Amino acid sequence: MKAELHCPLCASDENSDYHRDDRRPYRQCGTCDLVFVPPTFHLDAAREKAEYDLHENNVDDPGYRRFLSRLATPMLQHLTPGSSGLDFGCGPGPALAAMLGEAGHCVTLYDIYYHPETAPLGDTYDFVCATEVVEHLAQPGMELSRLWHCLRPGGVLGVMTKLVRNPVAFATWHYKSDPTHICFFSRATWRWWAERHGGELEILGSDVILLHKPG
């Protein structure tokens, strides 16, 4: 099988057609259940950033803060005062980092386009956040493993991403229409990932995932 059809999360070459629209095909891994777009259909960096530049995510936007509170609120319940964390893929308007900072925590920023200094990826943290990020990753297996290694024992990795339900729902799902969305996780995918990495999994609602690292 062509290398581009290997699962970008678990590297398995056991996958099959899941869906196809007028722009690109989607495959599903037979090992971890990830639904993914083959690399041939990924945007290049310039086109990807141009799409991100269209987003208007303001740090002080009440609506954006309400959206992010779906992750911030449960995560704060697991943090001790003065915890340190990493906001991975924070974008140009790091509202989540601001919200957690206002709650008394120290948050470091990283984003491949807007905060590209890579030194923070070599540090360790009490928590790591990745909101609306994992669906953009060309190599989610590598990136999630790196974030897990950034966590100190007892730390928590908080993720926001919409979850795949089934092929029928996927066919009309607005989430897949964003050309920068190339990986789609399901509950089964996160269960596989948590078991493989020895993490305790919480799935809250339709798009919030907490992964707890053993202490």
PDB file of C-alpha atoms in Angstrom:
ATOM      1  CA  MET A   1       0.000   0.000   0.000  1.00  0.00           C
ATOM      2  CA  LYS A   2       1.231   3.469  -0.750  1.00  0.00           C
ATOM      3  CA  ALA A   3       2.917   5.203   2.173  1.00  0.00           C
ATOM      4  CA  GLU A   4       0.410   8.053   1.985  1.00  0.00           C
ATOM      5  CA  LEU A   5      -2.350   5.653   2.997  1.00  0.00           C
ATOM      6  CA  HIS A   6      -0.664   4.673   6.245  1.00  0.00           C
ATOM      7  CA  CYS A   7      -2.612   5.946   9.235  1.00  0.00           C
ATOM      8  CA  PRO A   8      -1.014   9.191  10.496  1.00  0.00           C
ATOM      9  CA  LEU A   9      -1.945   8.338  14.085  1.00  0.00           C
ATOM     10  CA  CYS A  10      -0.890   4.701  14.518  1.00  0.00           C
ATOM     11  CA  ALA A  11       0.995   4.051  11.224  1.00  0.00           C
ATOM     12  CA  SER A  12      -1.153   1.020  10.389  1.00  0.00           C
ATOM     13  CA  ASP A  13      -1.596   0.250   6.697  1.00  0.00           C
ATOM     14  CA  GLU A  14      -4.961  -1.391   7.349  1.00  0.00           C
ATOM     15  CA  ASN A  15      -7.523   1.193   6.283  1.00  0.00           C
ATOM     16  CA  SER A  16     -10.441   1.498   3.927  1.00  0.00           C
ATOM     17  CA  ASP A  17     -12.583   4.031   2.094  1.00  0.00           C
ATOM     18  CA  TYR A  18     -14.841   5.928   4.483  1.00  0.00           C
ATOM     19  CA  HIS A  19     -16.270   8.768   2.403  1.00  0.00           C
ATOM     20  CA  ARG A  20     -15.554  10.849  -0.689  1.00  0.00           C
ATOM     21  CA  ASP A  21     -16.818  14.293  -1.633  1.00  0.00           C
ATOM     22  CA  ASP A  22     -16.144  16.485  -4.654  1.00  0.00           C
ATOM     23  CA  ARG A  23     -12.794  17.654  -3.247  1.00  0.00           C
ATOM     24  CA  ARG A  24     -11.100  14.720  -1.539  1.00  0.00           C
ATOM     25  CA  PRO A  25     -11.353  11.148  -0.220  1.00  0.00           C
ATOM     26  CA  TYR A  26     -11.423  10.102   3.432  1.00  0.00           C
ATOM     27  CA  ARG A  27      -9.972   6.871   4.793  1.00  0.00           C
ATOM     28  CA  GLN A  28     -10.629   5.081   8.084  1.00  0.00           C
ATOM     29  CA  CYS A  29      -7.935   3.187   9.964  1.00  0.00           C
ATOM     30  CA  GLY A  30      -8.807  -0.389  10.858  1.00  0.00           C
ATOM     31  CA  THR A  31      -6.626  -0.256  13.976  1.00  0.00           C
ATOM     32  CA  CYS A  32      -7.360   3.052  15.738  1.00  0.00           C
ATOM     33  CA  ASP A  33     -10.511   4.133  13.819  1.00  0.00           C
ATOM     34  CA  LEU A  34      -9.071   7.533  12.844  1.00  0.00           C
ATOM     35  CA  VAL A  35     -10.663   9.034   9.738  1.00  0.00           C
ATOM     36  CA  PHE A  36      -8.058  10.891   7.702  1.00  0.00           C
ATOM     37  CA  VAL A  37      -7.425  12.682   4.425  1.00  0.00           C
ATOM     38  CA  PRO A  38      -4.490  11.305   2.381  1.00  0.00           C
ATOM     39  CA  PRO A  39      -1.493  13.691   2.192  1.00  0.00           C
ATOM     40  CA  THR A  40      -1.932  14.324  -1.538  1.00  0.00           C
ATOM     41  CA  PHE A  41      -5.027  16.349  -0.660  1.00  0.00           C
ATOM     42  CA  HIS A  42      -3.478  18.458   2.147  1.00  0.00           C
ATOM     43  CA  LEU A  43      -3.031  22.210   1.670  1.00  0.00           C
ATOM     44  CA  ASP A  44       0.499  23.552   1.495  1.00  0.00           C
ATOM     45  CA  ALA A  45       1.691  25.788   4.344  1.00  0.00           C
ATOM     46  CA  ALA A  46       0.922  29.073   2.590  1.00  0.00           C
ATOM     47  CA  ARG A  47      -2.650  28.089   1.725  1.00  0.00           C
ATOM     48  CA  GLU A  48      -3.192  26.625   5.185  1.00  0.00           C
ATOM     49  CA  LYS A  49      -2.075  29.822   6.920  1.00  0.00           C
ATOM     50  CA  ALA A  50      -4.250  31.877   4.573  1.00  0.00           C
ATOM     51  CA  GLU A  51      -7.252  29.896   5.815  1.00  0.00           C
ATOM     52  CA  TYR A  52      -6.269  30.475   9.457  1.00  0.00           C
ATOM     53  CA  ASP A  53      -5.831  34.196   8.812  1.00  0.00           C
ATOM     54  CA  LEU A  54      -9.536  34.354   7.958  1.00  0.00           C
ATOM     55  CA  HIS A  55     -10.471  33.366  11.521  1.00  0.00           C
ATOM     56  CA  GLU A  56     -11.444  36.213  13.830  1.00  0.00           C
ATOM     57  CA  ASN A  57     -10.783  34.817  17.290  1.00  0.00           C
ATOM     58  CA  ASN A  58     -10.402  37.770  19.622  1.00  0.00           C
ATOM     59  CA  VAL A  59      -9.051  37.258  23.146  1.00  0.00           C
ATOM     60  CA  ASP A  60     -11.837  39.406  24.603  1.00  0.00           C
ATOM     61  CA  ASP A  61     -14.716  38.038  22.503  1.00  0.00           C
ATOM     62  CA  PRO A  62     -17.379  36.797  24.986  1.00  0.00           C
ATOM     63  CA  GLY A  63     -18.738  34.241  22.523  1.00  0.00           C
ATOM     64  CA  TYR A  64     -15.301  32.792  21.867  1.00  0.00           C
ATOM     65  CA  ARG A  65     -14.664  32.606  25.611  1.00  0.00           C
ATOM     66  CA  ARG A  66     -17.947  30.777  26.166  1.00  0.00           C
ATOM     67  CA  PHE A  67     -16.911  28.268  23.509  1.00  0.00           C
ATOM     68  CA  LEU A  68     -13.509  27.719  25.130  1.00  0.00           C
ATOM     69  CA  SER A  69     -15.038  27.449  28.600  1.00  0.00           C
ATOM     70  CA  ARG A  70     -16.279  23.989  27.604  1.00  0.00           C
ATOM     71  CA  LEU A  71     -12.659  22.890  28.038  1.00  0.00           C
ATOM     72  CA  ALA A  72     -11.421  25.510  30.512  1.00  0.00           C
ATOM     73  CA  THR A  73     -14.072  24.850  33.165  1.00  0.00           C
ATOM     74  CA  PRO A  74     -13.499  21.096  33.589  1.00  0.00           C
ATOM     75  CA  MET A  75      -9.739  21.459  33.218  1.00  0.00           C
ATOM     76  CA  LEU A  76      -9.544  24.053  35.987  1.00  0.00           C
ATOM     77  CA  GLN A  77     -11.141  21.534  38.326  1.00  0.00           C
ATOM     78  CA  HIS A  78      -8.048  19.340  37.966  1.00  0.00           C
ATOM     79  CA  LEU A  79      -5.388  22.029  38.416  1.00  0.00           C
ATOM     80  CA  THR A  80      -3.678  23.028  41.640  1.00  0.00           C
ATOM     81  CA  PRO A  81      -3.062  26.761  42.245  1.00  0.00           C
ATOM     82  CA  GLY A  82      -0.234  28.221  40.190  1.00  0.00           C
ATOM     83  CA  SER A  83       0.024  25.336  37.727  1.00  0.00           C
ATOM     84  CA  SER A  84       2.050  25.747  34.555  1.00  0.00           C
ATOM     85  CA  GLY A  85       0.773  24.780  31.143  1.00  0.00           C
ATOM     86  CA  LEU A  86       1.224  24.896  27.390  1.00  0.00           C
ATOM     87  CA  ASP A  87      -1.402  26.202  24.964  1.00  0.00           C
ATOM     88  CA  PHE A  88      -0.467  24.195  21.856  1.00  0.00           C
ATOM     89  CA  GLY A  89      -1.805  25.661  18.623  1.00  0.00           C
ATOM     90  CA  CYS A  90      -2.986  28.802  20.378  1.00  0.00           C
ATOM     91  CA  GLY A  91      -3.508  30.778  17.166  1.00  0.00           C
ATOM     92  CA  PRO A  92      -3.236  34.578  16.867  1.00  0.00           C
ATOM     93  CA  GLY A  93      -5.790  35.208  19.634  1.00  0.00           C
ATOM     94  CA  PRO A  94      -4.843  32.974  22.593  1.00  0.00           C
ATOM     95  CA  ALA A  95      -8.049  33.439  24.576  1.00  0.00           C
ATOM     96  CA  LEU A  96      -7.788  30.128  26.416  1.00  0.00           C
ATOM     97  CA  ALA A  97      -4.337  31.041  27.718  1.00  0.00           C
ATOM     98  CA  ALA A  98      -5.754  34.364  28.893  1.00  0.00           C
ATOM     99  CA  MET A  99      -8.640  32.637  30.675  1.00  0.00           C
ATOM    100  CA  LEU A 100      -6.363  30.175  32.444  1.00  0.00           C
ATOM    101  CA  GLY A 101      -3.940  32.993  33.293  1.00  0.00           C
ATOM    102  CA  GLU A 102      -6.774  34.973  34.852  1.00  0.00           C
ATOM    103  CA  ALA A 103      -7.444  31.904  37.032  1.00  0.00           C
ATOM    104  CA  GLY A 104      -3.896  32.098  38.394  1.00  0.00           C
ATOM    105  CA  HIS A 105      -1.995  29.716  36.138  1.00  0.00           C
ATOM    106  CA  CYS A 106       1.088  30.328  34.006  1.00  0.00           C
ATOM    107  CA  VAL A 107       0.532  29.470  30.336  1.00  0.00           C
ATOM    108  CA  THR A 108       3.176  29.242  27.608  1.00  0.00           C
ATOM    109  CA  LEU A 109       2.165  29.669  23.973  1.00  0.00           C
ATOM    110  CA  TYR A 110       3.055  27.658  20.909  1.00  0.00           C
ATOM    111  CA  ASP A 111       1.647  27.831  17.394  1.00  0.00           C
ATOM    112  CA  ILE A 112       3.373  26.763  14.205  1.00  0.00           C
ATOM    113  CA  TYR A 113       2.415  30.036  12.470  1.00  0.00           C
ATOM    114  CA  TYR A 114       1.714  32.640  15.160  1.00  0.00           C
ATOM    115  CA  HIS A 115       4.045  31.645  18.037  1.00  0.00           C
ATOM    116  CA  PRO A 116       6.592  29.429  16.261  1.00  0.00           C
ATOM    117  CA  GLU A 117       9.404  29.427  18.828  1.00  0.00           C
ATOM    118  CA  THR A 118       9.924  25.701  19.486  1.00  0.00           C
ATOM    119  CA  ALA A 119      11.734  25.917  22.846  1.00  0.00           C
ATOM    120  CA  PRO A 120       8.456  25.499  24.817  1.00  0.00           C
ATOM    121  CA  LEU A 121       8.027  22.050  23.260  1.00  0.00           C
ATOM    122  CA  GLY A 122      11.121  20.905  25.142  1.00  0.00           C
ATOM    123  CA  ASP A 123       9.767  21.869  28.570  1.00  0.00           C
ATOM    124  CA  THR A 124       7.406  19.990  30.889  1.00  0.00           C
ATOM    125  CA  TYR A 125       4.061  21.186  32.234  1.00  0.00           C
ATOM    126  CA  ASP A 126       1.245  20.394  34.641  1.00  0.00           C
ATOM    127  CA  PHE A 127      -1.245  20.669  31.792  1.00  0.00           C
ATOM    128  CA  VAL A 128      -1.344  20.973  28.017  1.00  0.00           C
ATOM    129  CA  CYS A 129      -4.265  22.351  25.993  1.00  0.00           C
ATOM    130  CA  ALA A 130      -4.951  21.760  22.305  1.00  0.00           C
ATOM    131  CA  THR A 131      -8.226  23.402  21.282  1.00  0.00           C
ATOM    132  CA  GLU A 132      -9.414  22.860  17.718  1.00  0.00           C
ATOM    133  CA  VAL A 133      -5.915  21.710  16.752  1.00  0.00           C
ATOM    134  CA  VAL A 134      -5.673  17.937  16.346  1.00  0.00           C
ATOM    135  CA  GLU A 135      -7.957  17.898  13.306  1.00  0.00           C
ATOM    136  CA  HIS A 136      -5.341  20.034  11.502  1.00  0.00           C
ATOM    137  CA  LEU A 137      -2.337  17.796  12.195  1.00  0.00           C
ATOM    138  CA  ALA A 138      -0.660  15.964   9.335  1.00  0.00           C
ATOM    139  CA  GLN A 139       1.203  13.789  11.857  1.00  0.00           C
ATOM    140  CA  PRO A 140      -1.110  13.497  14.880  1.00  0.00           C
ATOM    141  CA  GLY A 141       0.664  10.409  16.208  1.00  0.00           C
ATOM    142  CA  MET A 142       3.968  12.222  16.522  1.00  0.00           C
ATOM    143  CA  GLU A 143       2.475  15.469  17.833  1.00  0.00           C
ATOM    144  CA  LEU A 144       0.225  13.889  20.464  1.00  0.00           C
ATOM    145  CA  SER A 145       3.090  11.708  21.704  1.00  0.00           C
ATOM    146  CA  ARG A 146       5.255  14.806  22.017  1.00  0.00           C
ATOM    147  CA  LEU A 147       2.562  16.608  24.005  1.00  0.00           C
ATOM    148  CA  TRP A 148       2.157  13.584  26.268  1.00  0.00           C
ATOM    149  CA  HIS A 149       5.893  13.635  26.957  1.00  0.00           C
ATOM    150  CA  CYS A 150       5.586  17.347  27.831  1.00  0.00           C
ATOM    151  CA  LEU A 151       3.218  16.442  30.665  1.00  0.00           C
ATOM    152  CA  ARG A 152       4.541  15.883  34.153  1.00  0.00           C
ATOM    153  CA  PRO A 153       3.279  12.841  36.061  1.00  0.00           C
ATOM    154  CA  GLY A 154      -0.279  13.533  37.201  1.00  0.00           C
ATOM    155  CA  GLY A 155      -0.776  16.127  34.465  1.00  0.00           C
ATOM    156  CA  VAL A 156      -3.738  16.520  32.141  1.00  0.00           C
ATOM    157  CA  LEU A 157      -3.940  16.917  28.371  1.00  0.00           C
ATOM    158  CA  GLY A 158      -7.087  18.779  27.335  1.00  0.00           C
ATOM    159  CA  VAL A 159      -8.311  18.570  23.741  1.00  0.00           C
ATOM    160  CA  MET A 160     -11.225  20.123  21.901  1.00  0.00           C
ATOM    161  CA  THR A 161     -12.209  18.581  18.577  1.00  0.00           C
ATOM    162  CA  LYS A 162     -15.515  17.457  17.108  1.00  0.00           C
ATOM    163  CA  LEU A 163     -15.977  13.686  17.207  1.00  0.00           C
ATOM    164  CA  VAL A 164     -16.850  11.433  14.287  1.00  0.00           C
ATOM    165  CA  ARG A 165     -20.126   9.601  14.808  1.00  0.00           C
ATOM    166  CA  ASN A 166     -20.789   7.392  11.781  1.00  0.00           C
ATOM    167  CA  PRO A 167     -20.539   7.464   7.958  1.00  0.00           C
ATOM    168  CA  VAL A 168     -24.091   8.689   7.464  1.00  0.00           C
ATOM    169  CA  ALA A 169     -23.597  11.698   9.746  1.00  0.00           C
ATOM    170  CA  PHE A 170     -20.135  12.307   8.274  1.00  0.00           C
ATOM    171  CA  ALA A 171     -21.548  12.703   4.761  1.00  0.00           C
ATOM    172  CA  THR A 172     -23.348  15.941   5.691  1.00  0.00           C
ATOM    173  CA  TRP A 173     -21.016  17.047   8.500  1.00  0.00           C
ATOM    174  CA  HIS A 174     -19.955  20.697   8.188  1.00  0.00           C
ATOM    175  CA  TYR A 175     -16.743  19.977  10.106  1.00  0.00           C
ATOM    176  CA  LYS A 176     -15.212  17.996   7.256  1.00  0.00           C
ATOM    177  CA  SER A 177     -15.778  20.900   4.842  1.00  0.00           C
ATOM    178  CA  ASP A 178     -12.946  22.980   6.285  1.00  0.00           C
ATOM    179  CA  PRO A 179     -10.008  22.271   3.925  1.00  0.00           C
ATOM    180  CA  THR A 180      -7.551  22.458   6.839  1.00  0.00           C
ATOM    181  CA  HIS A 181      -9.338  19.641   8.704  1.00  0.00           C
ATOM    182  CA  ILE A 182      -7.536  16.437   7.758  1.00  0.00           C
ATOM    183  CA  CYS A 183      -7.881  14.127  10.818  1.00  0.00           C
ATOM    184  CA  PHE A 184     -11.132  13.195  12.505  1.00  0.00           C
ATOM    185  CA  PHE A 185     -11.198  11.424  15.852  1.00  0.00           C
ATOM    186  CA  SER A 186     -13.983   9.307  17.330  1.00  0.00           C
ATOM    187  CA  ARG A 187     -14.622   8.057  20.849  1.00  0.00           C
ATOM    188  CA  ALA A 188     -13.091   4.753  19.775  1.00  0.00           C
ATOM    189  CA  THR A 189      -9.959   6.534  18.548  1.00  0.00           C
ATOM    190  CA  TRP A 190      -9.460   8.278  21.869  1.00  0.00           C
ATOM    191  CA  ARG A 191     -10.054   5.037  23.779  1.00  0.00           C
ATOM    192  CA  TRP A 192      -7.370   3.387  21.645  1.00  0.00           C
ATOM    193  CA  TRP A 193      -4.960   6.268  22.216  1.00  0.00           C
ATOM    194  CA  ALA A 194      -5.518   6.395  25.991  1.00  0.00           C
ATOM    195  CA  GLU A 195      -5.019   2.657  26.367  1.00  0.00           C
ATOM    196  CA  ARG A 196      -1.851   2.709  24.284  1.00  0.00           C
ATOM    197  CA  HIS A 197      -0.350   5.563  26.324  1.00  0.00           C
ATOM    198  CA  GLY A 198      -1.565   4.498  29.751  1.00  0.00           C
ATOM    199  CA  GLY A 199      -3.794   7.529  30.246  1.00  0.00           C
ATOM    200  CA  GLU A 200      -7.152   7.850  31.950  1.00  0.00           C
ATOM    201  CA  LEU A 201      -9.749   9.120  29.480  1.00  0.00           C
ATOM    202  CA  GLU A 202     -12.670  11.475  30.017  1.00  0.00           C
ATOM    203  CA  ILE A 203     -14.915  12.466  27.111  1.00  0.00           C
ATOM    204  CA  LEU A 204     -17.218  15.365  27.954  1.00  0.00           C
ATOM    205  CA  GLY A 205     -20.030  16.085  25.519  1.00  0.00           C
ATOM    206  CA  SER A 206     -19.394  16.056  21.797  1.00  0.00           C
ATOM    207  CA  ASP A 207     -15.984  17.715  21.625  1.00  0.00           C
ATOM    208  CA  VAL A 208     -14.037  17.827  24.915  1.00  0.00           C
ATOM    209  CA  ILE A 209     -11.439  15.190  25.790  1.00  0.00           C
ATOM    210  CA  LEU A 210      -9.344  15.059  28.967  1.00  0.00           C
ATOM    211  CA  LEU A 211      -6.440  12.616  29.186  1.00  0.00           C
ATOM    212  CA  HIS A 212      -4.899  12.175  32.632  1.00  0.00           C
ATOM    213  CA  LYS A 213      -1.302  11.026  32.927  1.00  0.00           C
ATOM    214  CA  PRO A 214      -0.584   8.672  35.837  1.00  0.00           C
ATOM    215  CA  GLY A 215       1.123  10.314  38.814  1.00  0.00           C
TER     216      GLY A 215
END
